[in-house]
Short mmCIF file of C-alpha atoms and ligand atoms in Angstrom, two decimals:
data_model
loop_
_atom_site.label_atom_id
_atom_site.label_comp_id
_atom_site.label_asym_id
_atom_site.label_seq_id
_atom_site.Cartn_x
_atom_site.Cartn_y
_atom_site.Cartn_z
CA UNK F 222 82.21 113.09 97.70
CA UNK F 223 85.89 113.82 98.70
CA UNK F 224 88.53 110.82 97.55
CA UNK F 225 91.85 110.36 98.70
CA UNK F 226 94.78 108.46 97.27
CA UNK F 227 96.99 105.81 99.30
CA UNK F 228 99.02 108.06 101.32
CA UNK F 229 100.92 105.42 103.64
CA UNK F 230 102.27 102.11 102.45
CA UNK F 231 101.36 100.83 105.92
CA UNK F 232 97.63 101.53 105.13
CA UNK F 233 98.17 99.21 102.02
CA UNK F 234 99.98 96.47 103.92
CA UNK F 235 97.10 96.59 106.18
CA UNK F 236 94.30 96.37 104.24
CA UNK F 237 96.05 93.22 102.35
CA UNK F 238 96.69 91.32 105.50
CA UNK F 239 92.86 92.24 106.72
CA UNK F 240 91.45 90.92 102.84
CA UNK F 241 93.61 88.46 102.53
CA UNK F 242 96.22 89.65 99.57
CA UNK F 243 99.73 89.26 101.05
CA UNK F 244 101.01 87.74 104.35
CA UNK F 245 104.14 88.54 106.01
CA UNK F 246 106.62 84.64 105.03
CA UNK F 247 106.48 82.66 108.04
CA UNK F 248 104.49 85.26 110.28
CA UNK F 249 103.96 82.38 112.97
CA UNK F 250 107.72 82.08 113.78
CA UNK F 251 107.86 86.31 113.65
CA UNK F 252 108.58 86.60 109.93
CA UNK F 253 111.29 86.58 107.49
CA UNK F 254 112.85 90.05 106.35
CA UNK F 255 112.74 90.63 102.91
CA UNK F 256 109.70 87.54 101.78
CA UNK F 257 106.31 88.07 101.60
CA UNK F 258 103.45 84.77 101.29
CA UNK F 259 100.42 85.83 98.44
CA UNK F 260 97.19 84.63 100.19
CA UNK F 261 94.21 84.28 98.38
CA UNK F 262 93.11 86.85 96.68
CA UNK F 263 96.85 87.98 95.84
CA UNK F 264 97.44 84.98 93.88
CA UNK F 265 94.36 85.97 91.71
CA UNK F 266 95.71 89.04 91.27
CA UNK F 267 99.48 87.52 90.51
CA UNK F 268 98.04 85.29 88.36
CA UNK F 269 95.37 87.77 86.53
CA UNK F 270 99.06 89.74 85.96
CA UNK F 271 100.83 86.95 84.48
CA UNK F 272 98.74 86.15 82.34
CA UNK F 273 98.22 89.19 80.92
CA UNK F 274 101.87 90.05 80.15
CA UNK F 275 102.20 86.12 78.55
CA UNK F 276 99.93 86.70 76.25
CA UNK F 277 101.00 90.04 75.56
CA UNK F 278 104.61 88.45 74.66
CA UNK F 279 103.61 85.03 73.41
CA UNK F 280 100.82 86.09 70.99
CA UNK F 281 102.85 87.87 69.21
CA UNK F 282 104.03 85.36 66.35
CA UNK F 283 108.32 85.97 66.89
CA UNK F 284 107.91 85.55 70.93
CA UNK F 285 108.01 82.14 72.66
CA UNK F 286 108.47 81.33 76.02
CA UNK F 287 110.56 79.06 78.28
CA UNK F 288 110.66 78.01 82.03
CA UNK F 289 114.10 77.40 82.85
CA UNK F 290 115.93 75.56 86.24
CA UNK F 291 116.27 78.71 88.96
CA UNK F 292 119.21 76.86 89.78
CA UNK F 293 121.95 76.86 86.85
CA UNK F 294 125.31 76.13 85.98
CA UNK F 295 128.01 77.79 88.17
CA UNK F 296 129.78 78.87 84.85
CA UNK F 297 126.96 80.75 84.01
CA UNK F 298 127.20 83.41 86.81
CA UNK F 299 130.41 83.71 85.62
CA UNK F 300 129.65 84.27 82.44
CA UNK F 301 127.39 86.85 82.89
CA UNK F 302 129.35 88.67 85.34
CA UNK F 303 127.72 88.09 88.53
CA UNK F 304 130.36 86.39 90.26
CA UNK F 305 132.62 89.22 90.28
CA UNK F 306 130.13 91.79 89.68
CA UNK F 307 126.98 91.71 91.66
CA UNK F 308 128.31 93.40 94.71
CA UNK F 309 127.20 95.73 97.13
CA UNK F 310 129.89 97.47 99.30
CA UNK F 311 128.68 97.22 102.91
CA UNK F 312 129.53 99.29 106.53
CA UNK F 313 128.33 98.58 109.86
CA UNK F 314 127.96 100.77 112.99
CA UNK F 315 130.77 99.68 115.34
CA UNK F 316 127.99 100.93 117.57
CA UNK F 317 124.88 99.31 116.95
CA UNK F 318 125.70 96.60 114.64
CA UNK F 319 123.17 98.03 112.40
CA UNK F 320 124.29 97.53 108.25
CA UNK F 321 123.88 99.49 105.80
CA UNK F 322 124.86 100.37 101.64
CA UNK F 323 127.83 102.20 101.70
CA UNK F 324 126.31 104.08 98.66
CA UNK F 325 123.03 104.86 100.63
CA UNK F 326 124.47 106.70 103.40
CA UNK F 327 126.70 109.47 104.30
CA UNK F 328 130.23 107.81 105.62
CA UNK F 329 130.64 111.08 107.34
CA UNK F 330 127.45 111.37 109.42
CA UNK F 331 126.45 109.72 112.12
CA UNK F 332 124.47 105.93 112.29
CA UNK F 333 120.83 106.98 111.25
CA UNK F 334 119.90 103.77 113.70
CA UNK F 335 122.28 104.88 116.75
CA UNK F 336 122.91 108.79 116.08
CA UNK F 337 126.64 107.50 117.64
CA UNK F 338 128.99 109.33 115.07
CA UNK F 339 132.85 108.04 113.19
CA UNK F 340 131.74 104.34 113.72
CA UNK F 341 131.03 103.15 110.77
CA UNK F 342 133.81 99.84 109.53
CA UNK F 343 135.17 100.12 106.58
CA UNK F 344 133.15 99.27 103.10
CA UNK F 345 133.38 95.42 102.58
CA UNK F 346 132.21 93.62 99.94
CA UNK F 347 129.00 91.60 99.17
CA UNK F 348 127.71 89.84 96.91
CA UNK F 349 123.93 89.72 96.65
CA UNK F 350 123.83 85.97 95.02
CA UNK F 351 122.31 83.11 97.58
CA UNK F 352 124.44 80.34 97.91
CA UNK F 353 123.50 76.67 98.01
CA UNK F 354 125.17 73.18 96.78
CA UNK F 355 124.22 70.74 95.07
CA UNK F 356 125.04 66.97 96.20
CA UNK F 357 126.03 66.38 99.44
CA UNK F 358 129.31 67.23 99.74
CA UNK F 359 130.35 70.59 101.57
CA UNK F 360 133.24 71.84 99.05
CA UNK F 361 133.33 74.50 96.76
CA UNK F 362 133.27 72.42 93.55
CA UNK F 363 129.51 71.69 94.71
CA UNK F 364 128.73 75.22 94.95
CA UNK F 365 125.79 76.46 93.30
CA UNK F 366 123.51 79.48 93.19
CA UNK F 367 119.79 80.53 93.28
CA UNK F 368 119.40 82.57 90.09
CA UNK F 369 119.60 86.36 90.72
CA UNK F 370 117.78 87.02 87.35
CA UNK F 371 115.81 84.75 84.79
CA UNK F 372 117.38 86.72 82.13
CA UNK F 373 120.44 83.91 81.86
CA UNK F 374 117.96 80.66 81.69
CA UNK F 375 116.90 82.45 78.14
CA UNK F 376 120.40 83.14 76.86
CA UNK F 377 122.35 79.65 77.68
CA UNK F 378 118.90 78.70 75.79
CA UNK F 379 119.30 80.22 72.69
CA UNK F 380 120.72 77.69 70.56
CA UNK F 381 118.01 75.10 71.66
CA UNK F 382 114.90 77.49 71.40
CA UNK F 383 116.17 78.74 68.26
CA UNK F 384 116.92 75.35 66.15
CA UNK F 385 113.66 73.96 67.58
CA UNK F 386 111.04 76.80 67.02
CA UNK F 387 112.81 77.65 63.42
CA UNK F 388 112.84 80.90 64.42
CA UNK F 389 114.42 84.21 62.35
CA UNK F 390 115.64 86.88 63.60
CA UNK F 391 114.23 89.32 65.03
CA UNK F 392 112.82 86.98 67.61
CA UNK F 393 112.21 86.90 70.82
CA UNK F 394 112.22 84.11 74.17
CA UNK F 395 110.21 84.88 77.31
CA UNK F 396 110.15 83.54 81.17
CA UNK F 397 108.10 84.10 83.90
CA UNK F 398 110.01 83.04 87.08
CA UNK F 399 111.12 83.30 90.53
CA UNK F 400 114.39 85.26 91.35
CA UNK F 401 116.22 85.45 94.73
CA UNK F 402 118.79 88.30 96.03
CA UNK F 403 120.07 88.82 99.48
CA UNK F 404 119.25 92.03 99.65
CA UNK F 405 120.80 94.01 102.67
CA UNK F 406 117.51 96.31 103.19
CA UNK F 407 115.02 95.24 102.05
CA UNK F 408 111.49 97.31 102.51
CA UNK F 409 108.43 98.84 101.33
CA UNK F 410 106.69 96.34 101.86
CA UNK F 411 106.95 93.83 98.42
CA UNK F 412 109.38 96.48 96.51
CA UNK F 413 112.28 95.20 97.43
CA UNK F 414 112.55 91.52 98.57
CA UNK F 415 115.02 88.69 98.67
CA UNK F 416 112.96 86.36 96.84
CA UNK F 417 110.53 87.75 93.69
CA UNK F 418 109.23 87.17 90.47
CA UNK F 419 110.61 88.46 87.63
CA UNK F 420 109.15 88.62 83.77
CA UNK F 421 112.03 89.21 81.59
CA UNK F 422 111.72 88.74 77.16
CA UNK F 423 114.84 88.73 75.56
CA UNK F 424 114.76 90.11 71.42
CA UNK F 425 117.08 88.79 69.35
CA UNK F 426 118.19 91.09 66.47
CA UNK F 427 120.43 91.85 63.63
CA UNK F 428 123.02 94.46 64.80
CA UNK F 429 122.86 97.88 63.85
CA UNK F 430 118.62 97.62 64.25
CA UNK F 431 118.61 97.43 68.00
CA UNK F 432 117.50 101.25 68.32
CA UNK F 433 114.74 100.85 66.37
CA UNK F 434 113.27 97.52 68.40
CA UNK F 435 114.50 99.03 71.35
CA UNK F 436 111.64 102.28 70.70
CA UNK F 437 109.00 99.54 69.51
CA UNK F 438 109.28 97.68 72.98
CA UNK F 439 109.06 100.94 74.62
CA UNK F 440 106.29 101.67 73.36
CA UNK F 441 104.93 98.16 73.46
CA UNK F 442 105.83 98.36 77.11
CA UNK F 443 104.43 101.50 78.19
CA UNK F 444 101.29 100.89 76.67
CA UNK F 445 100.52 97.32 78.72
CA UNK F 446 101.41 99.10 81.86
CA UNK F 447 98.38 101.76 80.73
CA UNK F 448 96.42 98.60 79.54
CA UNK F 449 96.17 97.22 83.31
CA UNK F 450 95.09 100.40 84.38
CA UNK F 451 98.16 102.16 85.86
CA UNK F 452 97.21 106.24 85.74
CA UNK F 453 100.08 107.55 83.19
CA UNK F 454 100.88 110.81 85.66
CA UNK F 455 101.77 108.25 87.96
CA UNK F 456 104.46 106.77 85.45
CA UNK F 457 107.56 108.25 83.99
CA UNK F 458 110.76 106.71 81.80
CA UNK F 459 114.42 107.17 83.55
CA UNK F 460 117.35 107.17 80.80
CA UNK F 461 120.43 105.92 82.24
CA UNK F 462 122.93 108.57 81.65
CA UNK F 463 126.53 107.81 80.65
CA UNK F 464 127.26 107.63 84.39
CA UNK F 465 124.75 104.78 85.30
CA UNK F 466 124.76 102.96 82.10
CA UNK F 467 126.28 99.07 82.01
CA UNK F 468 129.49 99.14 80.39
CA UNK F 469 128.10 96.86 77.99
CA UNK F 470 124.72 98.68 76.56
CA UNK F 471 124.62 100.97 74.37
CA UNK F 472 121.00 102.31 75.48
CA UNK F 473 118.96 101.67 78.86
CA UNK F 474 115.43 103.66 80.71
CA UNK F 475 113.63 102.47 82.98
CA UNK F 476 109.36 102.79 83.80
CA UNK F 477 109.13 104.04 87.05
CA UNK F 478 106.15 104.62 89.22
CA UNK F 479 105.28 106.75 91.84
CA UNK F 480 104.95 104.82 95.23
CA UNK F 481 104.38 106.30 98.15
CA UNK F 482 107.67 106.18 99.20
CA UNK F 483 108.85 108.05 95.61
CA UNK F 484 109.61 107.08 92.37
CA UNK F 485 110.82 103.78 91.84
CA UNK F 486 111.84 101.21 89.11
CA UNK F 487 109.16 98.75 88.02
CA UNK F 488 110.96 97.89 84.35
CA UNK F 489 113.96 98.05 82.62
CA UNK F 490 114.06 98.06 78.77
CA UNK F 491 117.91 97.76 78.07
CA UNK F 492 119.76 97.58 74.66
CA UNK F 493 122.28 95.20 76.03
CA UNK F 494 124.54 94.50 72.66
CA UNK F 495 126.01 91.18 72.05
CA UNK F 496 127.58 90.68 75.34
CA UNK F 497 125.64 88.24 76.77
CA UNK F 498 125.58 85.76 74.18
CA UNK F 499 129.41 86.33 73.25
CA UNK F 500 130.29 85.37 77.23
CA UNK F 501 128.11 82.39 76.90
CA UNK F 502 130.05 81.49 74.00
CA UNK F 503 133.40 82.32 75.84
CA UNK F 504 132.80 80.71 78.42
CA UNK F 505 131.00 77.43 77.20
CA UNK F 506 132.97 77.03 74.06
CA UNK F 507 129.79 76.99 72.28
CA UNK F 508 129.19 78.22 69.04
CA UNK F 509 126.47 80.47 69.86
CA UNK F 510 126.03 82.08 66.63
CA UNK F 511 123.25 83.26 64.15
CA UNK F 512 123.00 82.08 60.16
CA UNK F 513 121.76 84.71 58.65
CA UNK F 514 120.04 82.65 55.23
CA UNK F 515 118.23 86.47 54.33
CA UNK F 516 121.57 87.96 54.34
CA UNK F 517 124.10 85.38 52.44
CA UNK F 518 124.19 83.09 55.16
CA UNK F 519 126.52 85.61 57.22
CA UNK F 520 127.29 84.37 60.94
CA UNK F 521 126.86 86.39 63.81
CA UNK F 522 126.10 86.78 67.17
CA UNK F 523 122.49 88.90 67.46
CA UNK F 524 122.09 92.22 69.51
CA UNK F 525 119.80 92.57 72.18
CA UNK F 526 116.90 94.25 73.66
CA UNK F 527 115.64 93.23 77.03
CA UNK F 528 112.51 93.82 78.69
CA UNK F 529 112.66 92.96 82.38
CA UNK F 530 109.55 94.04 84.64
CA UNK F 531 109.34 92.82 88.56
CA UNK F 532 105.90 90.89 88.84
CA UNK F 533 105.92 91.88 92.66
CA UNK F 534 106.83 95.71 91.64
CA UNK F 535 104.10 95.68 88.81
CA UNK F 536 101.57 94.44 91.69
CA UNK F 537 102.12 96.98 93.85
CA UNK F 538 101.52 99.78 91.52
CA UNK F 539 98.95 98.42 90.86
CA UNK F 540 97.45 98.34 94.26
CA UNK F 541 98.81 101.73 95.23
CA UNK F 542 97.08 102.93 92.07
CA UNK F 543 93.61 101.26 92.94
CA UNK F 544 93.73 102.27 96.36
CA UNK F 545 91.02 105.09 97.29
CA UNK F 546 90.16 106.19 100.35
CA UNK F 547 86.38 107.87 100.03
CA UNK F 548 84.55 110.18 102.25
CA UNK F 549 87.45 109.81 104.69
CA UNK F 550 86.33 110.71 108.92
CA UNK F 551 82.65 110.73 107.35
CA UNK F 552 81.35 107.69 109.64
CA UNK F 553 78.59 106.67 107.61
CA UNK F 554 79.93 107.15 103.76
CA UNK F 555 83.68 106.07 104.51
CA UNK F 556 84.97 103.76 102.18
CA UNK F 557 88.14 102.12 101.35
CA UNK F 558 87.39 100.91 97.49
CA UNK F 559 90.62 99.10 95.16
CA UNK F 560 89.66 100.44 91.71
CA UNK F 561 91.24 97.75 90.23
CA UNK F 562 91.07 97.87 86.57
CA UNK F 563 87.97 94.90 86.04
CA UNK F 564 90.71 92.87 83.83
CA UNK F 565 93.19 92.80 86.84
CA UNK F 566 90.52 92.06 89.53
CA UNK F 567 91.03 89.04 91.69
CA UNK F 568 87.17 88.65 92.41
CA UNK F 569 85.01 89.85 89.29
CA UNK F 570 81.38 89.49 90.53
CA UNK F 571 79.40 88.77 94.12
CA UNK F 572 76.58 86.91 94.29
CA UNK F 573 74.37 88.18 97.32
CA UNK F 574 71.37 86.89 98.93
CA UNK F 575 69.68 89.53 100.34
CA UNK F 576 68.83 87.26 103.46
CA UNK F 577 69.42 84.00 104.20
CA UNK F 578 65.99 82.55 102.93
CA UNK F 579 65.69 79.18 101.38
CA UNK F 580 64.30 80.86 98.36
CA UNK F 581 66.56 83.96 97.79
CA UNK F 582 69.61 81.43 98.29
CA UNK F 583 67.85 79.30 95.68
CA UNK F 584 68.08 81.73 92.73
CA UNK F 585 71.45 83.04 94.01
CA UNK F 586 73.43 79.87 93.92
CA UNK F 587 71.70 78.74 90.39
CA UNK F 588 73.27 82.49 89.47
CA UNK F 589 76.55 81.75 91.09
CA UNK F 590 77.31 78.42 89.59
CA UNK F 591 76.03 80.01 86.13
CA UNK F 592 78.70 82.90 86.65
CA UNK F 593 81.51 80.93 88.08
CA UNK F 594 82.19 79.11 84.80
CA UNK F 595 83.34 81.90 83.31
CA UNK F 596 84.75 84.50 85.73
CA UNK F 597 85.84 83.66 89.44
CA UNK F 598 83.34 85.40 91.66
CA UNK F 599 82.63 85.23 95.83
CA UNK F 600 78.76 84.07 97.47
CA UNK F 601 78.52 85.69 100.54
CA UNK F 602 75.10 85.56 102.72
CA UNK F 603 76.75 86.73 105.90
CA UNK F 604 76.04 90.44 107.49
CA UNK F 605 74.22 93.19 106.55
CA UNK F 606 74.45 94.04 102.46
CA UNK F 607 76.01 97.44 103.52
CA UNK F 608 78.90 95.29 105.14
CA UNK F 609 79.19 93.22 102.27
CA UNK F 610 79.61 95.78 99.90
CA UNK F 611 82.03 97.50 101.88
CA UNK F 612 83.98 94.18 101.71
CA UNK F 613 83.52 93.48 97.61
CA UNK F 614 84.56 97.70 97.54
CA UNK F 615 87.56 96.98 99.78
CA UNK F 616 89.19 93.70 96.98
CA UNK F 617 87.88 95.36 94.38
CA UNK F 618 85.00 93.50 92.96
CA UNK F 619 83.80 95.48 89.93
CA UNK F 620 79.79 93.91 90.53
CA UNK F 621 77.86 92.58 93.10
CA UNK F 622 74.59 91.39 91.84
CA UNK F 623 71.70 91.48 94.81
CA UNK F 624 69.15 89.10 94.78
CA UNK F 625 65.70 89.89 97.00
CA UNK F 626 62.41 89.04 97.47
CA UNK F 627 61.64 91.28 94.06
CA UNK F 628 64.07 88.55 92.01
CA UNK F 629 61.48 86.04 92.54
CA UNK F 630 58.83 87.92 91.01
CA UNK F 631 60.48 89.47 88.20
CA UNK F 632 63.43 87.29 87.52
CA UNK F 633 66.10 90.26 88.09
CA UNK F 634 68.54 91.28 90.28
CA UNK F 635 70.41 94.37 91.75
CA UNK F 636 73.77 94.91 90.08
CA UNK F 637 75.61 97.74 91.72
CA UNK F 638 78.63 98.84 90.74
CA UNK F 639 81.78 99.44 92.33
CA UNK F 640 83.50 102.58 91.25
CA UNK F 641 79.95 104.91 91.17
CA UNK F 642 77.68 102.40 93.78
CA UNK F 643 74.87 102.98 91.14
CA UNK F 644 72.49 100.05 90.75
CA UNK F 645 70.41 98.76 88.15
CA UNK F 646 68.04 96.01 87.63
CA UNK F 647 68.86 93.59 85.41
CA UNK F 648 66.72 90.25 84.23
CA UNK F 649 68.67 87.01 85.29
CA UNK F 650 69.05 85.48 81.72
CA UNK F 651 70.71 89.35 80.88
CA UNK F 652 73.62 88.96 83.74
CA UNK F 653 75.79 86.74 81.55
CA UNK F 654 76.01 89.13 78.57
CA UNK F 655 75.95 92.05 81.04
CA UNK F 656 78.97 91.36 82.51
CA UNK F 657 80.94 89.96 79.72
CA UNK F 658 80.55 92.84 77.80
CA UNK F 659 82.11 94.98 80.89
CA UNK F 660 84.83 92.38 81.98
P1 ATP O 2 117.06 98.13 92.00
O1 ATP O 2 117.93 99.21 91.44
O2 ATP O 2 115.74 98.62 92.53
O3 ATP O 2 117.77 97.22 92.95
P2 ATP O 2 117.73 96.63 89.67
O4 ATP O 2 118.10 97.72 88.73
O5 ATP O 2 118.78 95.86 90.35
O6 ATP O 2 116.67 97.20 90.76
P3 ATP O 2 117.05 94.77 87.64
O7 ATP O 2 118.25 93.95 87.89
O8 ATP O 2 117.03 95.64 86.41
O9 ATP O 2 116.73 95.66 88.94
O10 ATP O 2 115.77 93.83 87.69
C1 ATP O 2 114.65 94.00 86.85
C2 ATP O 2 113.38 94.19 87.65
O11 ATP O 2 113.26 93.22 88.67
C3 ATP O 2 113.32 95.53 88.36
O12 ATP O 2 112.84 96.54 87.51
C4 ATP O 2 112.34 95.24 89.48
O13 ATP O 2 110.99 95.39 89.04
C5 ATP O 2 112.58 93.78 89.79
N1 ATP O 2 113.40 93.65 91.00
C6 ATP O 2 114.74 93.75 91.10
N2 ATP O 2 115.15 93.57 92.37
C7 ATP O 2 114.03 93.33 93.09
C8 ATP O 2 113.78 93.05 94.48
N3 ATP O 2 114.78 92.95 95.35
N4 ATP O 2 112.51 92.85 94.87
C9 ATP O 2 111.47 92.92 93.99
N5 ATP O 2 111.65 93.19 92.69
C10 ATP O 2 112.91 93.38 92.22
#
């Protein structure tokens, strides 16, 4: 058997649209550049994702979580340096029109769109924050912004999730949330959009221990990222040098995967000082320090470490990494099979009817309904069971359980599974445990 790994991005875009994972935003009107829609089975797989990393922050007992307003205080992007700061310089062909990142093409060469040659403007400014206001009134006391990062909903929370929760240092506060950036190119497909999720933990600690908590969420990090599944040659950290570092951290890598397009960022684990809580405090005229009771009641304002992952990013690793293609130009053994990682699946089990007989159907929706209260599965009756499976192979359900005109006799069914296509025989009462020992 000869297997192949996702080669094109645009063989992954079309397989989603065909199963129903992601949709091009508003693909009736001709689309939106830069947004994507999750259809059915790629909110399962969002939400599979999700939860996995909330649990992975919020069972710990120093993490707790938050779900802050995407749409904040002006101050606060002023605060945290966005404002001034979150800028792209931008040229456009004289030509063509076309625009582009000054720092992502050569001034000197000719527009990649046009081939025309010396017309590019000169760099202008941009910043990447969308604008909006609030109340009706068109001036520019009213102007607002949708939040660029969900990192600043945990900081101006600090004081609030701190006093409440009683917690000590080191702690830490967690969101899940959406995050919007005019982007000027945005591409590959859900890599880089103008509107994505974002699941960002902030850890509070003493300064002068950051290193230390900054190797333990590296670790911690890494090793969830292996947990879903994720092959670790595909993986690899990227220290930011002196060069790329933010003025204000004193230690910064990234986890980057290997899409098809080349490695990329998925997360950032930064060691980002006190700076973000002591511009909060500038700028608010908040006292936004820590009592130290362990330490003779010192005040301070804690270091910290932050751990920001793209949801969006994380998914498509994920589905670049499931994606095989197997037996490929072979007619009758070519298969497209997502070797999802059974926790991450969006579908975990089929239920299948061999025919569409009033007594197969019988035993296979009792088995369904028995299933379905525990793990979200699909009942399909339609086509030929080679179709079907090619279908279950192609969303990457781990099981599909066959029922046929054997099942009534000896009260078993066919489970076959996904990754080797073997099947066994299992007794109907056995199916529960069976699966919930491999899922
Ligand atoms: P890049 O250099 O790719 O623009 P960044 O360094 O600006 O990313 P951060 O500000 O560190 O990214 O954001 C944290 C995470 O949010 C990134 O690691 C990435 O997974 C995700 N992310 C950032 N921008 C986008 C985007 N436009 N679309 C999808 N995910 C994004």
């Amino acid at each position: 058997m000869s297997e192949e790994n996702l080669k094109s991005m645009n063989d992954l875009v079309a397989m989603c649209k065909r199963r129903g994972f992601i949709f091009q935003s508003s693909e009736i009107y001709g689309g939106q550049g830069g947004f994507w829609d999750y259809g059915p089975l790629g909110v399962e797989l969002k939400m599979n994702v999700k939860n996995r990393w909330w649990r992975a922050m919020t069972l710990r007992r120093n993490v707790v979580g938050v779900d802050s307003a995407i749409i904040m205080h002006p101050e606060t992007w002023k605060a945290s340096g966005h404002v001034d700061g979150f800028i792209d310089p931008l040229v456009d062909c004289k030509n063509c029109k076309a625009r582009f990142r000054a720092d992502q093409i050569d001034l000197s060469a000719s527009c990649t769109n046009c081939g025309e040659s010396g017309t590019f403007t000169e760099p202008r400014d941009f910043n990447l924050m969308f604008k909006t206001q609030i109340g009706p009134v068109e001036d520019s006391a009213a102007t607002a912004y949708l939040r660029p990062e969900t990192a600043q909903g945990i900081f101006v929370n600090f004081n609030n999730v701190q006093g409440t929760m009683r917690q000590k240092l080191p702690f830490g506060i967690a969101q899940i949330g959406k995050a919007f950036r005019n982007e000027i190119t945005p591409g590959n497909f859900i890599f880089r959009q103008r509107e994505f999720e974002q699941m960002e933990m902030q850890y509070f600690v003493k300064p002068g221990v950051q290193m230390e908590a900054m190797e333990e969420w590296k670790q911690a990090r890494w090793k969830w990222h292996l947990d879903n599944g994720l092959r670790s040659d595909h993986l690899q950290w990227e220290p930011h040098g002196p060069d790329n570092l933010a003025h204000y951290a004193d230690a910064a890598t990234d986890i980057e995967y290997k899409f098809p397009h080349g490695w990329g960022e998925m997360e950032g684990i930064h060691s980002r000082t006190d700076f973000d809580l002591s511009q909060h405090q500038q700028f608010s005229g908040k006292n936004l320090n820590y009592v130290d009771q362990l330490d003779g009641n010192k005040k301070y304002i804690p270091y910290v470490i932050e751990t920001s992952v793209g949801l969006d990013r994380t998914i498509l690793a994920l589905m670049c990494d499931a994606y095989r293609l197997e037996n490929a130009g072979d007619k009758e053994n070519e298969r497209v099979v997502m070797k999802f990682h059974p926790k991450i699946a969006p579908i975990k089990f089929a239920v299948m009817p061999l025919m569409k007989k009033p007594q197969l159907e019988e035993v296979a929706t009792k088995l369904f309904a028995d299933l379905q209260e525990n793990y979200l599965g699909e009942y399909d009756v339609a086509g030929s069971i080679g179709k079907r499976y090619r279908r279950q192979d192609e969303i990457g359900t781990p099981f599909c359980l066959t029922v046929d005109f054997d099942s009534l006799e000896d009260n078993s069914v066919t489970v076959r599974d996904r990754d080797t296509m073997t099947q066994e025989r299992i007794s109907l009462d056995k199916v529960k445990s069976y699966l919930a020992e491999r899922l």
